Every structure is written in C-alpha cells, then in structure tokens.
XYZ file of N, CA, C and O in Angstrom:
864
model
N 35.771 106.870 45.463
C 36.658 106.221 44.640
C 38.073 106.448 44.732
O 38.151 107.502 44.728
N 38.724 105.452 44.776
C 40.077 105.489 44.792
C 40.715 104.802 43.635
O 40.389 104.046 43.087
N 41.704 105.684 42.882
C 42.327 105.164 41.626
C 43.914 105.056 41.973
O 44.579 105.875 42.615
N 44.154 103.572 41.822
C 45.449 103.226 42.264
C 46.367 103.278 40.842
O 45.909 102.812 39.682
N 47.280 103.938 40.906
C 48.305 104.164 39.742
C 49.106 103.079 39.688
O 49.925 102.617 40.643
N 49.329 102.352 38.670
C 50.081 101.311 38.138
C 51.477 101.822 37.964
O 51.784 102.656 37.201
N 52.448 101.287 38.726
C 53.859 101.711 38.391
C 54.554 100.356 37.861
O 54.261 99.237 38.230
N 55.299 100.497 36.883
C 56.053 99.592 36.402
C 56.840 98.780 37.266
O 57.784 99.562 37.939
N 57.168 97.336 37.295
C 58.079 96.611 38.296
C 59.373 96.463 37.635
O 59.309 96.127 36.438
N 60.191 96.973 38.275
C 61.442 96.498 37.644
C 62.497 95.876 38.774
O 62.455 96.071 39.945
N 62.990 94.876 38.232
C 63.636 93.906 39.073
C 65.175 94.425 39.467
O 65.870 94.978 38.526
N 65.361 94.331 40.605
C 66.562 95.200 41.201
C 67.792 94.136 40.588
O 67.597 92.870 40.422
N 68.992 94.883 40.213
C 70.147 94.146 39.712
C 71.160 93.750 40.889
O 70.943 94.242 42.083
N 71.636 92.603 40.841
C 72.453 92.118 41.905
C 73.809 92.626 41.717
O 74.361 92.721 40.524
N 74.682 92.583 42.721
C 76.091 93.159 42.550
C 76.769 91.659 42.110
O 76.640 90.828 42.773
N 77.748 91.875 41.132
C 78.492 90.730 40.794
C 79.489 90.586 41.515
O 80.273 91.654 42.042
N 79.584 89.270 41.982
C 80.884 88.936 43.046
C 82.182 89.210 42.020
O 82.230 88.742 41.106
N 83.138 89.622 42.763
C 84.361 89.925 42.383
C 85.459 89.326 43.095
O 85.589 89.265 44.257
N 86.513 88.655 42.081
C 87.552 88.091 42.861
C 88.825 88.775 42.250
O 88.705 88.941 40.926
N 90.087 88.907 42.948
C 91.169 89.519 42.285
C 92.390 88.933 42.830
O 92.561 88.681 44.137
N 93.563 88.904 41.926
C 94.695 88.672 42.514
C 95.832 89.641 41.886
O 95.234 90.317 40.684
N 96.984 90.009 42.267
C 97.879 90.992 41.408
C 99.162 90.372 41.337
O 99.615 89.639 42.311
N 99.910 91.080 40.662
C 101.393 91.098 40.194
C 101.777 92.393 40.369
O 101.228 93.462 40.283
N 103.107 92.833 40.463
C 103.680 94.093 40.393
C 103.368 94.974 39.144
O 103.138 96.002 39.085
N 102.969 94.043 38.054
C 102.658 94.932 36.639
C 101.237 94.691 36.211
O 100.761 95.010 35.221
N 100.328 93.727 36.931
C 99.109 93.350 36.315
C 98.089 93.126 37.374
O 98.372 92.809 38.789
N 96.850 92.968 37.286
C 95.744 92.475 37.822
C 95.146 91.312 37.328
O 94.726 91.543 36.093
N 94.651 90.205 38.028
C 93.752 89.248 37.425
C 92.504 89.206 38.130
O 92.306 89.005 39.413
N 91.462 89.616 37.479
C 90.175 90.012 38.098
C 89.138 88.927 37.487
O 89.068 88.624 36.183
N 88.294 88.408 38.354
C 87.200 87.526 37.871
C 85.956 87.925 38.322
O 85.706 88.108 39.502
N 84.933 87.985 37.374
C 83.569 87.993 37.900
C 82.943 86.768 37.854
O 82.791 86.004 36.961
N 82.509 86.395 38.938
C 82.294 85.134 39.471
C 80.652 84.669 39.103
O 79.965 84.527 39.994
N 80.325 84.645 37.897
C 78.899 84.619 37.638
C 78.804 83.221 36.419
O 79.533 83.616 35.299
N 78.326 82.561 36.549
C 78.369 81.230 35.462
C 77.160 81.506 34.267
O 76.195 82.261 34.407
N 77.564 81.227 33.115
C 76.524 81.096 32.008
C 76.026 82.597 31.723
O 74.753 82.971 31.839
N 76.923 83.319 31.558
C 76.447 84.957 31.448
C 75.929 85.343 30.012
O 76.563 84.668 29.109
N 74.857 85.857 29.759
C 74.338 86.190 28.453
C 74.018 87.757 28.632
O 73.945 88.351 29.771
N 73.983 88.388 27.522
C 73.591 89.632 27.238
C 74.545 90.725 28.112
O 74.294 91.774 28.462
N 76.032 90.078 27.913
C 76.852 91.012 28.671
C 77.431 92.305 27.791
O 77.460 92.268 26.795
N 77.686 93.340 28.709
C 78.176 94.577 28.138
C 79.441 94.848 29.321
O 79.324 94.770 30.378
N 80.690 94.811 28.682
C 81.902 95.100 29.332
C 82.621 96.403 29.024
O 82.991 96.612 27.664
N 82.606 97.458 29.759
C 83.110 98.798 29.451
C 84.297 98.834 30.331
O 84.275 99.208 31.632
N 85.621 98.825 29.823
C 86.803 99.071 30.452
C 87.496 100.204 30.109
O 87.855 100.468 28.913
N 87.917 101.245 31.046
C 88.713 102.400 30.891
C 90.012 102.178 31.708
O 90.153 101.344 32.483
N 90.816 103.366 31.558
C 92.037 103.111 32.663
C 91.771 103.204 34.122
O 92.362 102.699 34.806
N 90.599 103.883 34.187
C 90.378 104.221 35.710
C 89.072 103.213 36.155
O 88.828 103.292 37.522
N 88.234 102.475 35.380
C 87.198 102.172 35.693
C 86.699 100.784 35.010
O 87.131 100.521 33.744
N 85.767 99.890 35.517
C 85.200 99.014 34.885
C 83.569 98.717 35.070
O 83.267 99.010 36.366
N 82.921 98.646 33.975
C 81.422 98.641 34.154
C 80.788 97.437 33.461
O 81.208 97.277 32.136
N 80.516 96.442 34.230
C 79.777 95.575 33.612
C 78.438 95.317 33.850
O 77.751 95.601 34.969
N 77.386 94.618 32.846
C 76.183 94.324 33.087
C 75.847 92.962 32.376
O 76.548 92.818 31.196
N 74.967 92.176 32.775
C 75.078 90.989 32.309
C 73.803 90.244 32.848
O 73.168 90.421 34.045
N 73.453 89.078 32.149
C 72.342 88.123 33.145
C 72.920 86.859 33.296
O 73.780 86.299 32.405
N 72.103 86.107 34.247
C 72.628 84.588 34.546
C 71.517 84.202 35.421
O 71.103 84.626 36.366
N 70.829 82.957 34.843
C 69.821 82.375 35.449
C 68.675 83.212 35.695
O 67.897 83.158 36.641
N 68.231 84.140 34.711
C 67.175 84.870 34.703
C 67.435 86.178 35.747
O 66.392 86.996 35.818
N 68.550 86.495 36.313
C 69.017 87.484 36.931
C 70.032 88.573 36.400
O 70.687 87.978 35.754
N 69.645 89.747 36.720
C 70.620 90.788 36.331
C 71.687 91.085 37.301
O 71.522 91.160 38.473
N 72.898 91.216 36.767
C 74.121 91.498 37.362
C 74.946 92.657 36.786
O 74.944 92.882 35.723
N 75.257 93.447 37.987
C 76.023 94.583 37.592
C 77.433 94.920 38.278
O 77.346 94.340 39.425
N 78.288 95.768 38.007
C 79.230 96.297 38.850
C 79.672 97.479 38.049
O 79.859 97.512 36.871
N 80.183 98.517 39.000
C 80.691 99.494 38.680
C 81.996 100.051 39.491
O 81.643 100.400 40.639
N 83.232 99.733 38.985
C 84.321 99.657 39.671
C 85.283 100.882 39.327
O 85.562 101.012 38.281
N 85.695 101.594 40.379
C 86.917 102.467 39.978
C 87.885 102.149 40.705
O 88.147 101.540 41.839
N 89.041 101.953 40.050
C 90.326 101.428 40.430
C 91.083 102.151 41.341
O 91.148 103.392 41.282
N 91.995 101.327 42.105
C 92.823 102.035 43.123
C 93.777 103.123 42.322
O 94.028 103.961 42.830
N 94.357 102.550 41.284
C 95.275 103.276 40.267
C 94.962 103.025 38.876
O 94.105 102.097 38.621
N 95.410 103.556 38.097
C 95.208 103.601 36.666
C 95.556 102.365 35.839
O 96.743 101.932 36.317
N 94.841 101.915 35.066
C 95.318 100.759 34.212
C 95.651 101.143 32.710
O 95.227 102.317 32.357
N 96.153 100.162 32.012
C 96.456 100.561 30.494
C 95.400 99.574 29.839
O 95.631 98.318 29.748
N 94.333 100.202 29.779
C 92.899 99.424 29.087
C 93.397 98.880 27.733
O 92.723 97.995 27.288
N 94.314 99.751 26.921
C 94.449 98.940 25.604
C 95.492 97.764 25.628
O 95.325 96.994 24.680
N 96.261 97.718 26.526
C 96.928 96.410 26.565
C 96.345 95.158 27.440
O 96.734 94.289 27.737
N 94.944 95.630 28.305
C 94.500 94.808 28.996
C 93.453 93.929 28.032
O 93.035 94.077 27.034
N 93.106 92.582 28.752
C 92.227 91.651 27.826
C 91.204 90.838 28.791
O 91.693 90.714 29.929
N 90.418 90.107 28.192
C 89.483 89.284 28.927
C 88.828 88.115 28.096
O 89.165 88.233 26.672
N 88.217 87.128 28.773
C 87.614 86.183 27.898
C 86.306 85.822 28.902
O 86.189 85.974 30.012
N 85.281 85.599 28.149
C 83.977 85.002 28.986
C 84.022 83.553 28.811
O 83.775 83.012 27.643
N 84.037 82.966 29.925
C 83.877 81.569 30.142
C 82.472 80.896 30.655
O 81.637 81.779 30.827
N 82.363 79.782 30.729
C 81.158 79.133 31.072
C 80.776 79.342 32.518
O 79.759 79.115 32.796
N 81.902 79.738 33.293
C 81.761 79.591 34.700
C 81.995 80.950 35.518
O 81.688 81.383 36.333
N 82.797 82.014 34.375
C 83.013 83.201 35.101
C 83.762 83.951 34.092
O 83.861 83.536 32.751
N 83.735 85.280 33.934
C 84.316 86.104 33.227
C 85.836 86.577 33.799
O 85.881 86.882 34.759
N 86.944 86.387 33.006
C 88.242 86.423 33.355
C 88.893 87.520 32.745
O 88.648 87.720 31.342
N 89.738 88.350 33.752
C 90.178 89.776 32.966
C 91.760 89.741 33.295
O 91.851 89.699 34.529
N 92.412 90.184 32.345
C 93.953 90.417 32.686
C 94.020 91.823 32.328
O 94.028 92.377 31.290
N 94.211 92.687 33.526
C 94.424 94.046 33.549
C 95.825 94.578 33.768
O 96.379 94.217 34.897
N 96.320 95.076 32.885
C 97.769 95.676 33.076
C 97.828 96.905 33.805
O 97.218 98.032 33.234
N 98.864 97.208 34.587
C 98.758 98.290 35.135
C 99.494 99.377 34.545
O 100.525 98.915 33.789
N 99.005 100.542 34.620
C 99.650 101.624 33.774
C 101.009 101.701 34.232
O 101.932 102.042 33.408
N 101.588 101.849 35.459
C 102.850 101.767 35.948
C 103.169 100.638 36.705
O 102.451 100.428 37.599
N 104.349 99.979 36.418
C 104.775 98.850 37.193
C 105.230 99.310 38.719
O 106.081 100.208 38.505
N 104.574 98.706 39.522
C 104.818 99.230 40.845
C 105.909 98.141 41.775
O 105.907 97.110 41.461
N 106.524 98.999 42.469
C 107.709 98.154 43.202
C 106.996 97.503 44.300
O 107.361 96.585 44.919
N 105.635 98.154 44.905
C 104.993 97.768 45.990
C 103.665 97.423 45.344
O 102.889 97.942 44.305
N 103.050 96.276 45.830
C 101.597 95.987 45.497
C 100.537 96.785 45.917
O 100.849 97.534 46.838
N 99.465 96.932 45.100
C 98.446 97.870 45.430
C 97.844 97.273 46.920
O 97.774 96.102 47.239
N 97.389 98.301 47.729
C 97.005 97.824 48.931
C 95.492 97.115 48.809
O 94.899 96.375 49.714
N 94.743 97.518 47.802
C 93.356 97.220 47.528
C 93.273 97.423 46.005
O 94.002 97.946 45.349
N 91.983 96.647 45.774
C 91.559 97.035 44.101
C 90.988 98.134 43.585
O 91.273 98.895 42.808
N 90.108 98.748 44.729
C 89.274 99.844 44.500
C 89.479 101.112 45.075
O 90.291 100.940 46.177
N 89.089 101.963 44.532
C 89.552 103.490 44.950
C 88.785 103.549 46.478
O 89.155 104.089 47.538
N 87.560 102.998 46.544
C 86.553 103.084 47.634
C 86.825 101.668 48.503
O 86.384 100.741 48.188
N 87.391 101.999 49.749
C 87.398 100.976 50.678
C 86.225 100.202 50.909
O 86.092 98.891 51.105
N 85.137 101.030 51.258
C 83.776 100.295 51.818
C 83.295 99.590 50.896
O 82.716 98.299 50.832
N 83.224 100.002 49.566
C 82.588 99.131 48.422
C 83.529 97.795 48.165
O 82.938 96.876 47.783
N 84.754 98.251 48.309
C 85.773 96.939 48.261
C 85.336 95.695 49.167
O 85.233 94.587 48.876
N 85.131 96.240 50.476
C 84.717 95.119 51.484
C 83.256 94.457 51.350
O 83.094 93.208 51.473
N 82.462 95.190 50.521
C 81.242 94.478 50.332
C 81.107 93.707 49.207
O 80.238 92.892 48.896
N 81.904 94.005 47.937
C 81.708 93.206 46.855
C 83.141 92.683 46.388
O 83.021 91.625 45.248
N 84.031 92.902 46.751
C 85.505 92.063 46.205
C 86.045 90.966 47.426
O 86.094 91.513 48.340
N 86.710 90.174 46.751
C 87.389 89.284 47.620
C 88.711 88.921 46.894
O 88.951 88.991 45.845
N 89.655 88.257 47.905
C 90.917 87.912 47.316
C 90.683 86.635 46.623
O 90.076 85.624 47.142
N 91.412 86.447 45.520
C 91.285 85.153 44.800
C 92.631 84.276 45.199
O 93.737 84.489 44.866
N 92.347 83.583 46.141
C 93.243 82.811 46.854
C 93.910 81.747 45.999
O 95.181 81.316 46.284
N 93.372 81.334 44.972
C 94.101 80.351 43.907
C 95.115 81.009 43.095
O 96.183 80.344 42.772
N 95.082 82.297 42.909
C 96.174 83.008 42.116
C 97.002 84.125 43.102
O 97.944 84.607 42.508
N 96.611 83.981 44.430
C 97.357 84.895 45.138
C 98.699 84.669 45.345
O 99.005 83.469 45.417
N 99.570 85.630 45.391
C 101.079 85.468 45.955
C 101.403 86.416 46.843
O 100.985 87.629 46.583
N 102.319 86.215 47.660
C 102.652 87.101 48.599
C 103.855 88.034 47.600
O 104.519 87.525 46.980
N 103.850 89.309 48.019
C 104.598 90.317 47.350
C 105.860 90.075 47.478
O 106.764 89.873 46.317
N 106.558 89.278 48.537
C 108.052 88.791 48.628
C 108.053 87.669 47.828
O 109.476 87.239 47.591
N 107.150 86.907 47.298
C 107.356 85.618 46.469
C 107.059 85.647 45.129
O 106.915 84.634 44.414
N 106.728 86.832 44.769
C 106.446 87.077 43.263
C 107.540 86.688 42.127
O 106.945 86.138 41.237
N 108.679 86.617 42.586
C 109.822 86.147 41.791
C 109.706 84.609 41.315
O 110.076 84.242 40.078
N 109.251 83.780 42.236
C 108.898 82.574 42.168
C 107.696 81.949 41.760
O 107.421 80.834 41.499
N 106.785 82.933 41.590
C 105.339 82.624 41.281
C 105.081 82.500 39.866
O 106.009 83.174 39.003
N 104.102 81.643 39.228
C 104.034 81.431 38.131
C 103.306 82.678 37.483
O 102.204 83.528 38.241
N 103.381 82.979 36.132
C 102.721 84.268 35.535
C 101.138 83.863 35.425
O 100.850 82.848 35.210
N 100.446 84.719 35.383
C 98.975 84.797 35.073
C 98.710 83.849 33.949
O 99.337 84.235 32.831
N 97.690 83.143 33.861
C 97.374 82.381 32.724
C 96.394 83.200 31.784
O 95.502 83.154 32.120
N 96.976 83.627 30.594
C 96.274 84.403 29.623
C 95.499 83.775 28.387
O 95.335 84.423 27.402
N 95.764 82.424 28.512
C 95.423 81.682 27.295
C 93.893 81.758 26.865
O 92.855 81.858 27.792
N 93.701 82.115 25.606
C 92.228 82.376 25.153
C 91.785 83.934 25.374
O 90.809 84.039 24.900
N 92.634 84.688 26.044
C 92.032 85.926 26.381
C 92.469 86.887 25.104
O 93.688 87.210 24.976
N 91.381 87.143 24.292
C 91.741 88.032 23.154
C 90.711 89.178 22.974
O 90.498 89.962 22.032
N 90.001 89.478 24.193
C 89.202 90.612 24.232
C 87.870 90.355 23.620
O 86.814 91.335 23.418
N 87.597 89.223 22.913
C 86.387 88.892 22.375
C 85.653 87.891 23.017
O 86.001 87.660 24.153
N 84.541 87.472 22.505
C 83.579 86.557 23.254
C 83.820 85.075 23.073
O 82.959 84.185 23.268
N 84.996 85.017 22.337
C 85.244 83.570 21.546
C 86.268 82.994 22.605
O 87.287 83.590 22.871
N 86.222 81.704 22.801
C 87.140 81.025 23.561
C 87.840 80.031 22.586
O 87.801 80.251 21.478
N 88.762 79.102 23.184
C 89.475 78.463 22.082
C 88.524 77.331 21.607
O 87.425 76.759 22.059
N 89.035 76.977 20.446
C 88.257 75.893 19.465
C 88.904 74.724 19.130
O 90.124 74.695 19.370
N 88.178 73.938 18.773
C 88.806 72.368 18.332
C 89.311 72.383 17.062
O 89.269 73.638 16.314
N 89.348 71.051 16.511
C 89.922 70.845 15.057
C 91.270 71.206 14.776
O 92.065 71.360 15.825
N 91.770 71.190 13.308
C 92.938 71.335 13.092
C 93.351 72.917 13.378
O 92.810 73.701 13.056
N 94.595 73.135 13.962
C 94.921 74.458 14.175
C 95.164 75.205 12.690
O 95.378 74.475 11.725
N 94.862 76.672 12.620
C 95.041 77.286 11.532
C 96.493 77.067 10.924
O 97.399 77.207 11.867
N 96.496 76.730 9.495
C 97.854 76.730 8.960
C 98.432 75.496 9.028
O 99.564 75.399 8.459
N 98.115 74.608 9.689
C 98.585 73.271 9.849
C 98.204 72.267 8.550
O 96.925 72.256 8.242
N 98.998 71.785 8.010
C 98.732 70.895 6.674
C 98.701 69.662 7.000
O 99.148 69.196 8.290
N 98.387 68.590 6.052
C 98.403 67.266 6.483
C 99.860 66.882 6.780
O 99.994 65.639 7.573
N 100.834 67.198 6.181
C 102.298 66.538 6.266
C 102.595 66.853 7.797
O 103.153 66.045 8.413
N 102.340 68.182 8.221
C 102.660 68.547 9.692
C 101.823 67.633 10.609
O 102.251 67.282 11.669
N 100.588 67.362 10.325
C 99.958 66.650 11.166
C 100.136 65.111 11.302
O 100.318 64.382 12.342
N 100.667 64.549 10.089
C 101.377 63.175 10.172
C 102.704 63.409 10.977
O 102.875 62.183 11.693
N 103.387 64.384 11.098
C 104.485 64.506 11.868
C 104.267 64.333 13.253
O 105.021 63.555 14.092
N 103.224 65.017 13.771
C 102.775 65.174 15.101
C 102.332 63.776 15.454
O 102.661 63.277 16.579
N 101.655 62.933 14.388
C 101.208 61.774 14.919
C 102.330 60.550 14.907
O 101.869 59.478 15.343
N 103.678 61.224 14.510
C 104.677 60.287 14.633
C 104.468 59.049 13.662
O 105.113 58.045 13.694
N 103.799 59.182 12.666
C 103.814 58.026 11.660
C 104.726 57.903 10.513
O 105.460 57.057 10.563
N 104.844 59.005 9.557
C 105.753 58.579 8.354
C 106.690 59.496 8.095
O 107.559 59.513 7.227
N 106.837 60.654 9.048
C 107.803 61.684 8.489
C 107.503 62.415 7.383
O 106.468 62.487 6.830
N 108.444 63.245 6.707
C 108.226 64.063 5.720
C 107.599 63.528 4.476
O 108.245 62.507 4.237
N 106.946 64.173 3.708
C 106.435 63.436 2.479
C 106.579 64.385 1.234
O 106.236 63.937 0.103
N 107.419 65.373 1.550
C 107.988 66.169 0.365
C 106.763 67.033 -0.127
O 105.815 66.996 0.555
N 107.174 67.579 -1.245
C 105.805 68.379 -1.964
C 104.639 67.602 -2.341
O 105.039 66.649 -2.882
N 103.744 67.975 -2.056
C 102.472 66.987 -2.406
C 101.694 67.613 -3.525
O 100.814 66.769 -4.022
N 102.201 68.603 -4.145
C 101.425 69.060 -5.374
C 100.059 69.276 -5.313
O 99.502 69.731 -4.245
N 99.251 68.852 -6.445
C 97.624 68.858 -6.121
C 97.313 67.901 -5.177
O 97.967 67.008 -4.712
N 95.911 68.226 -4.896
C 95.261 67.379 -3.908
C 95.187 65.945 -4.382
O 95.367 64.919 -3.426
N 94.841 65.479 -5.533
C 94.907 64.176 -6.185
C 96.297 63.428 -6.002
O 96.443 62.362 -5.393
N 97.185 64.166 -6.639
C 98.695 63.581 -6.681
C 99.087 63.281 -5.086
O 99.688 62.438 -4.705
N 98.842 64.391 -4.279
C 99.313 64.432 -2.805
C 98.509 62.989 -2.017
O 99.365 62.238 -1.338
N 97.260 62.918 -2.321
C 96.751 61.828 -1.539
C 97.013 60.428 -2.124
O 97.266 59.502 -1.349
N 97.384 60.153 -3.542
C 98.008 59.114 -4.139
C 99.346 58.618 -3.397
O 99.566 57.591 -3.084
N 100.197 59.836 -3.323
C 101.526 59.583 -3.109
C 101.596 59.153 -1.554
O 102.100 58.320 -0.976
N 100.341 59.752 -0.748
C 100.282 59.362 0.757
C 100.003 57.848 1.103
O 100.422 57.281 1.883
N 98.914 57.608 0.057
C 98.602 56.303 0.344
C 99.500 55.205 -0.199
O 99.602 54.308 0.648
N 100.320 55.544 -1.170
C 101.306 54.532 -1.641
C 102.446 54.481 -0.540
O 102.993 53.438 -0.320
N 102.717 55.781 0.036
C 103.616 55.627 1.320
C 103.356 54.672 2.457
O 104.017 54.203 2.895
N 101.888 54.824 2.786
C 101.264 54.158 3.958
C 101.470 52.805 3.462
O 101.747 51.888 4.363
N 101.057 52.285 2.039
C 101.139 50.798 2.022
C 102.536 50.302 1.880
O 102.741 49.379 2.352
N 103.336 51.122 1.351
C 104.967 50.664 1.514
C 105.356 50.475 2.990
O 106.096 49.460 3.079
N 105.013 51.359 3.847
C 105.339 51.148 5.076
C 104.783 49.976 5.830
O 105.486 49.394 6.662
N 103.618 49.662 5.612
C 102.760 48.651 6.309
C 103.319 47.200 5.761
O 103.641 46.127 6.428
N 103.750 47.208 4.291
C 104.206 45.957 3.842
C 105.593 45.765 3.949
O 106.122 44.642 4.286
N 106.425 46.940 4.158
C 107.916 46.667 4.197
C 108.283 46.961 5.739
O 109.472 46.377 5.878
N 107.631 47.200 6.633
C 107.948 47.332 7.908
C 109.088 48.378 8.042
O 109.197 49.196 7.330
N 110.190 48.175 8.773
C 111.292 48.992 8.788
C 112.276 48.753 7.764
O 113.499 48.515 8.041
N 111.999 48.779 6.449
C 112.840 48.586 5.526
C 113.046 46.965 5.017
O 114.070 46.741 4.290
N 112.436 46.138 5.745
C 112.445 44.682 5.388
C 111.809 44.260 4.332
O 110.814 44.985 3.889
N 111.816 42.782 4.229
C 110.930 42.216 2.922
C 109.522 42.358 3.621
O 109.398 42.059 4.791
N 108.631 42.206 2.561
C 107.306 41.906 2.854
C 107.104 40.639 3.405
O 107.766 39.627 3.333
N 105.950 40.297 4.448
C 105.870 38.986 4.719
C 105.565 38.008 3.748
O 105.091 38.272 2.781
N 106.127 36.747 3.731
C 105.872 35.624 2.618
C 106.934 35.810 1.680
O 106.638 35.009 0.637
N 107.852 36.656 1.953
C 108.926 36.463 0.738
C 109.237 37.795 -0.198
O 108.840 39.045 0.351
N 109.466 37.916 -1.251
C 109.881 39.207 -2.049
C 108.735 39.726 -2.707
O 107.535 39.471 -2.519
N 109.003 40.566 -3.619
C 107.986 41.201 -4.398
C 107.217 40.331 -5.209
O 107.551 39.520 -5.888
N 105.726 40.627 -4.931
C 104.686 39.585 -5.800
C 104.979 39.809 -7.348
O 104.683 39.053 -8.196
N 105.482 41.131 -7.667
C 105.482 41.403 -9.184
C 106.906 40.647 -9.890
O 106.842 40.492 -11.062
N 107.750 40.342 -9.132
C 108.979 39.552 -9.676
C 108.703 38.030 -9.795
O 108.022 37.431 -8.781
N 109.201 37.348 -10.880
C 108.875 35.825 -10.974
C 109.483 35.035 -9.858
O 110.800 35.655 -9.275
N 109.243 33.877 -9.499
C 109.693 33.135 -8.469
C 111.322 32.737 -9.042
O 111.462 31.969 -9.859
N 112.282 33.179 -8.253
C 113.681 32.895 -8.618
C 113.759 31.225 -8.593
O 114.869 30.770 -9.028
N 112.983 30.637 -7.822
C 113.292 28.780 -7.755
C 112.999 28.419 -9.027
O 113.561 27.411 -9.450
N 112.172 28.963 -9.975
C 111.931 28.387 -11.350
C 113.270 28.452 -12.218
O 113.277 27.639 -13.046
N 114.162 29.296 -12.124
C 115.399 29.308 -12.883
C 116.363 28.329 -12.632
O 117.055 27.909 -13.431
N 116.162 27.681 -11.422
C 117.227 26.318 -11.289
C 116.716 25.104 -11.426
O 117.400 24.155 -11.169
N 115.359 25.126 -12.000
C 114.995 23.647 -12.406
C 115.513 23.266 -13.556
O 115.845 23.875 -14.501
N 115.962 21.853 -13.570
C 116.473 21.361 -14.978
C 115.679 21.114 -15.761
O 114.483 21.001 -15.755
N 115.976 21.188 -17.149
C 115.307 20.693 -18.188
C 114.719 19.269 -18.278
O 115.501 18.640 -18.040
N 113.352 19.033 -18.461
C 113.013 17.914 -18.773
C 113.639 16.879 -19.981
O 113.595 17.504 -20.988
N 114.045 15.696 -19.782
C 114.397 14.987 -21.218
C 113.583 14.112 -21.544
O 112.429 13.592 -20.860
N 113.485 14.155 -23.061
C 112.528 13.439 -23.786
C 112.849 12.045 -23.610
O 114.090 11.359 -23.862
N 111.855 11.069 -23.342
C 112.161 9.711 -23.206
C 111.910 8.948 -24.634
O 111.278 9.636 -25.627
C-alpha cells in the first residue's frame, strides 16, 4: 500500500505591474492593479513592499530603490484602477535617476516607464508638476457634498444668487431672513417695482383723486 501525503495548495502570487516617472526631486509610482482589496503598503526610505488582492488573485511587489527616498514626506492614494504614489527623493538631484530600482534585472521584468507623466530631463522646467490631489496616505479618496467649513452664505455666493446676507444668528432667524431676501429679490427684480404696480400693502393712490359725490 502506498500512502500519499497531502500537501496544502498555495496559490502563487503575481508580480504587481509598476509604472514610474520622475522629476529632479520626486518619483511618481503607479501600481497598475484595479479594485485592490486587503492591501498592505510598507514604505521605507529605501524600499517598498506591497501585498493585495484583485479579481481573486494575489499580487505582491518588493522593491529596493536606486537611491533613498524621504518616506515621511511621501504619500499615496488607493484608487479604483490603481494605487498611485508620490515619493519624495531624499536629495534633490541635478540629474535624473538612470532607473527606479537598485536591481537592473528586476526592473526590466517588472517596471515600465509611465509615458503619460514622463518628461525629458532637459524639459523639466516647462513640465507640469505631478498631480497629488487626494493623496493623504490613507485609503480615502475625495468625497462629495459641501466642503468642510462652508456655510450657507458662502454657498449662495458661489451660486451667484444673492450676495452676502450678513449675520444669520440662530438657525430659525437665519432661514426666515434668507427666505424674505429671496422673496424680495424675486418680486422686485433688480431694484424696480413689482409686476402690476406698487406694494400691495399700500392703498391705491387713485382713490385719493376722486371727487366727493354731490347729494341730489
């Protein structure tokens, strides 16, 4: 009889595809994996270690950089189509790095140039800075809704509606004042009379000009 020993099956991890571009003071690195879950990102001055899942598959990367970075000043964001990182170089270089990784062979197999963000070293002064919007080092991207700290008055100014409304006081008083202001603007237009004549609360001035009736 032969006894077969069962060995646990482990799924091999895939190498995460990397794109990069650089400026004299920074590196923009993209891990091109969509809908990443269960991600762990460990960034040090000399290396980056990433693990995550996408479409049921495991992805990893373990990179040692060509030169040191300032990891405390670097940041990243996790988006729906990729993970984007803004990495600050430890020292601003007069010349661009010749490559991203310390290991030439590993770079050829895993890293590609990000041609959308690439600029030639001689054209850096005319190039746009890297877009770091939403990069706060957390897993949260930009959200909708009213911006923090914006009140109703500022919102109305942005809408080009009524201009400043002064102090609003309490919530009820402020709302009543706002509604009265809106009503006045709609009825009076740009400072002119309301349609159909003067104020409805004033008596009709034509009545004052009628002569008294004589008794027969």
